[in-house]
């Protein structure tokens, strides 16, 4: 069976095309060698489980790894100490190869006691007794034991889990003070960190922030996929299929739009392989082109999948988070990254945002465009006169498969002036980008795509990049601040066009000067044509 791309469940090297993560595993092993206890907190479908599985194999020579998935535990498993301890002992035993890891196999006294408590759930078993037995197991093992708990956040709202963490902490401290034999390292993997778990369990009268997991070492390993690692995976695919792709170029396109988010990388590759580049089930020669990539991206942005559904659910569950993201996208105002702000911390934890040189930014272009599409598709948006005008106009903007961006700017200027010409300056500055995207979206929907170029925001302007059938259009949106400022903006746009190897760029200037010259006109600068719409 040939390898395939996978986005469901664990990826395995002999079945799936995978990005090589050996460098990340080596960094994690360094923490384990030091005896660190730590947490791997990343957003949904960020490859946590795949990383743990790969880590277990990577550590096999030096350590005995025990992986327990709390998602396999039922709610009843956390009912009390006795039930949890028995369930934990049973799961612990399921992963042991007792004949190889212990001198006398199943006859080892520590293993026999563990089997006893796992098979007799009616036995009174406190967490303290469970840990005494686990420490006997650690002492008897041929290798140091690394305990990995996946989906740790599924234990939220269970006090017994906090008590379990407290026991781990106590034995860790005992190890540091007296050399007491216990786990070499403990890894908790999940979306929420344990402080969040604790805050969910505390009653209204309790406001303690001391976590039982305050012994955790910092885990700052970047788990996203780099462009070079994505290219390595594509080169393996190319060796198998001989499509003729430029693996480095396609890897760059994938990385630019996903920022290396593991699910998004794999899903784009899967769509390219299974949906875009195959005809009657057969892979086309000379496939995996730029145009194929943009086709796969349009599919991704229009589909329902578990990751997007999870993100959308978070917006409904946390209205303040939703308000912050809306403001970040549409107002153009910088939001300072502050991890102590609970809404920013939550948005980071769920994978919506990242810290970009001290400024809050949406994590990747895919998320950003998906969020724009979500906010622009609300009933309030789609009942505006501007949106209705776009629906009436949209058929006139495409000729022989080519988008007439100049005509779009002309019609947008006309409608915007008629509808919002008397609005206050502050309204225009906050809403101008939103209304341009609202007008644009019905025109390119299903055939084209757009994203907002984050690098230009600090220059007090916004560049919207539109892809339509593989051709890109750069549209700069800015507020008029005088001729000198405008001239600098024109030169910056020329520089940007040079970087993209594009000859024509577009500008929308919101100008409040009563003597302004409205309409659309051309500017020739350094061999580039700038089509400027003044509103």
Coordinates of N, CA and C in Angstrom, one line a residue, residues 184-267:
X184 N 11.3 9.1 35.9 CA 12.4 10.0 35.4 C 11.8 11.3 34.9
X185 N 10.6 11.2 34.3 CA 10.0 12.4 33.7 C 8.5 12.1 33.6
X186 N 7.7 13.2 33.7 CA 6.3 13.1 33.5 C 5.9 14.2 32.5
X187 N 5.1 13.8 31.5 CA 4.6 14.7 30.5 C 3.1 14.7 30.4
X188 N 2.5 15.9 30.6 CA 1.1 16.0 30.4 C 0.8 16.7 29.1
X189 N 0.0 16.2 28.2 CA -0.3 16.8 26.9 C -1.8 17.1 26.8
X190 N -2.1 18.3 26.3 CA -3.5 18.7 26.2 C -3.6 20.2 25.7
X191 N -4.8 20.7 25.6 CA -5.0 22.1 25.2 C -4.8 23.0 26.4
X192 N -5.5 22.7 27.5 CA -5.5 23.5 28.7 C -4.3 23.2 29.5
X193 N -3.7 24.2 30.2 CA -2.7 23.9 31.2 C -3.4 23.6 32.5
X194 N -2.6 23.1 33.5 CA -3.2 22.6 34.7 C -3.8 23.8 35.6
X195 N -3.2 25.0 35.4 CA -3.8 26.1 36.1 C -5.2 26.4 35.6
X196 N -5.5 26.2 34.3 CA -6.8 26.4 33.8 C -7.7 25.3 34.4
X197 N -7.2 24.1 34.5 CA -8.0 23.0 35.0 C -8.3 23.3 36.4
X198 N -7.4 23.7 37.2 CA -7.7 24.0 38.6 C -8.7 25.1 38.7
X199 N -8.6 26.1 37.9 CA -9.6 27.2 38.0 C -11.0 26.8 37.7
X200 N -11.2 25.7 36.9 CA -12.5 25.2 36.6 C -13.1 24.5 37.8
X201 N -12.2 23.9 38.6 CA -12.7 23.1 39.7 C -13.0 23.9 40.9
X202 N -12.2 25.0 41.2 CA -12.4 25.7 42.4 C -13.9 26.3 42.5
X203 N -14.4 26.4 43.7 CA -15.7 27.0 43.9 C -15.6 28.5 43.8
X204 N -16.7 29.1 43.8 CA -16.8 30.6 43.7 C -16.1 31.2 44.9
X205 N -16.1 30.6 46.0 CA -15.4 31.2 47.2 C -13.9 31.0 47.2
X206 N -13.4 30.2 46.3 CA -11.9 30.0 46.3 C -11.3 30.7 45.1
X207 N -10.2 31.3 45.4 CA -9.5 32.1 44.3 C -8.0 31.7 44.3
X208 N -7.6 30.5 44.8 CA -6.2 30.1 44.9 C -5.7 29.9 43.5
X209 N -4.5 30.3 43.2 CA -3.8 30.1 41.9 C -2.6 29.2 42.1
X210 N -2.3 28.7 43.2 CA -1.2 27.8 43.4 C -1.5 26.5 42.8
X211 N -0.8 26.2 41.7 CA -1.1 24.9 41.0 C -0.3 23.8 41.6
X212 N -0.9 22.6 41.6 CA -0.1 21.4 42.1 C 1.0 21.0 41.0
X213 N 1.0 21.7 39.9 CA 1.9 21.4 38.8 C 3.0 22.5 38.7
X214 N 3.2 23.2 39.9 CA 4.2 24.3 39.8 C 5.6 23.8 39.8
X215 N 5.8 22.5 39.6 CA 7.2 22.0 39.5 C 7.5 21.9 38.0
X216 N 6.6 22.2 37.1 CA 6.8 21.9 35.7 C 7.8 22.8 35.1
X217 N 8.7 22.2 34.3 CA 9.7 23.0 33.5 C 9.1 23.7 32.4
X218 N 9.7 24.7 31.9 CA 9.1 25.5 30.7 C 9.3 24.6 29.5
X219 N 8.2 24.5 28.7 CA 8.2 23.8 27.4 C 8.0 24.9 26.3
X220 N 9.1 25.3 25.7 CA 9.0 26.3 24.7 C 9.5 25.8 23.3
X221 N 9.3 24.5 23.1 CA 9.7 24.0 21.8 C 8.7 24.3 20.7
X222 N 9.1 24.8 19.6 CA 8.2 25.1 18.5 C 7.8 23.8 17.8
X223 N 6.5 23.5 17.9 CA 6.0 22.3 17.3 C 5.3 22.5 15.9
X224 N 5.4 23.7 15.4 CA 4.9 24.0 14.0 C 5.9 23.4 13.0
X225 N 5.5 23.2 11.8 CA 6.4 22.7 10.8 C 7.1 23.8 10.0
X226 N 8.4 23.7 9.8 CA 9.1 24.7 9.1 C 9.0 24.5 7.6
X227 N 9.3 25.5 6.8 CA 9.2 25.3 5.3 C 10.1 24.2 4.9
X228 N 11.3 24.1 5.4 CA 12.3 23.1 5.0 C 11.8 21.7 5.3
X229 N 11.2 21.5 6.5 CA 10.6 20.2 6.9 C 9.5 19.8 6.0
X230 N 8.6 20.8 5.6 CA 7.5 20.5 4.7 C 8.0 20.1 3.4
X231 N 9.1 20.8 2.9 CA 9.7 20.5 1.6 C 10.3 19.0 1.7
X232 N 10.8 18.6 2.8 CA 11.3 17.3 2.9 C 10.3 16.2 2.7
X233 N 9.1 16.5 3.3 CA 7.9 15.6 3.2 C 7.5 15.5 1.7
X234 N 7.4 16.7 1.1 CA 7.0 16.8 -0.3 C 8.0 16.1 -1.3
X235 N 9.3 16.2 -0.9 CA 10.3 15.5 -1.8 C 10.2 14.0 -1.7
X236 N 9.8 13.5 -0.5 CA 9.5 12.0 -0.3 C 8.3 11.6 -1.2
X237 N 7.3 12.5 -1.2 CA 6.1 12.2 -2.0 C 6.5 12.3 -3.5
X238 N 7.3 13.2 -3.9 CA 7.7 13.4 -5.3 C 8.5 12.2 -5.7
X239 N 9.4 11.6 -4.9 CA 10.1 10.4 -5.2 C 9.2 9.3 -5.5
X240 N 8.1 9.2 -4.8 CA 7.1 8.1 -5.1 C 6.3 8.3 -6.3
X241 N 5.9 9.6 -6.6 CA 4.9 9.9 -7.6 C 5.4 10.6 -8.9
X242 N 6.5 11.3 -8.8 CA 7.1 11.9 -10.0 C 6.1 12.9 -10.7
X243 N 5.6 13.8 -9.9 CA 4.6 14.8 -10.4 C 5.2 15.9 -11.2
X244 N 6.5 16.2 -10.9 CA 7.2 17.3 -11.5 C 7.0 18.6 -10.7
X245 N 6.6 18.5 -9.5 CA 6.4 19.7 -8.7 C 7.7 20.3 -8.3
X246 N 7.7 21.6 -8.0 CA 8.8 22.3 -7.4 C 8.5 22.2 -5.9
X247 N 9.1 21.3 -5.2 CA 8.7 21.0 -3.8 C 9.1 22.2 -2.9
X248 N 10.1 22.9 -3.2 CA 10.5 24.1 -2.4 C 9.5 25.2 -2.5
X249 N 9.0 25.4 -3.8 CA 8.0 26.5 -4.0 C 6.7 26.1 -3.3
X250 N 6.2 24.9 -3.5 CA 4.9 24.5 -2.9 C 5.0 24.5 -1.4
X251 N 6.2 24.1 -0.8 CA 6.4 24.1 0.6 C 6.3 25.6 1.1
X252 N 6.8 26.5 0.3 CA 6.8 27.9 0.7 C 5.4 28.4 0.7
X253 N 4.6 28.0 -0.3 CA 3.2 28.5 -0.3 C 2.4 27.9 0.9
X254 N 2.6 26.6 1.1 CA 1.9 26.0 2.3 C 2.3 26.7 3.6
X255 N 3.6 26.9 3.8 CA 4.1 27.5 5.0 C 3.5 28.9 5.2
X256 N 3.6 29.7 4.1 CA 3.1 31.1 4.2 C 1.7 31.2 4.6
X257 N 0.9 30.2 4.2 CA -0.6 30.4 4.5 C -1.0 29.6 5.8
X258 N -0.2 28.7 6.3 CA -0.5 27.9 7.4 C 0.4 28.2 8.6
X259 N 1.5 28.9 8.4 CA 2.5 29.1 9.5 C 2.9 27.8 10.1
X260 N 2.8 26.7 9.4 CA 3.3 25.4 9.8 C 2.3 24.7 10.8
X261 N 1.1 25.2 10.9 CA 0.1 24.5 11.7 C -0.1 23.1 11.2
X262 N 0.2 22.0 12.0 CA 0.3 20.7 11.5 C -0.9 20.2 10.7
X263 N -2.1 20.4 11.3 CA -3.3 19.9 10.6 C -3.5 20.6 9.3
X264 N -3.3 21.9 9.3 CA -3.5 22.6 8.0 C -2.6 22.2 6.9
X265 N -1.3 22.0 7.3 CA -0.3 21.5 6.4 C -0.7 20.2 5.8
X266 N -1.1 19.2 6.6 CA -1.5 17.9 6.2 C -2.8 17.9 5.3
X267 N -3.7 18.8 5.8 CA -5.0 18.8 5.0 C -4.8 19.4 3.6

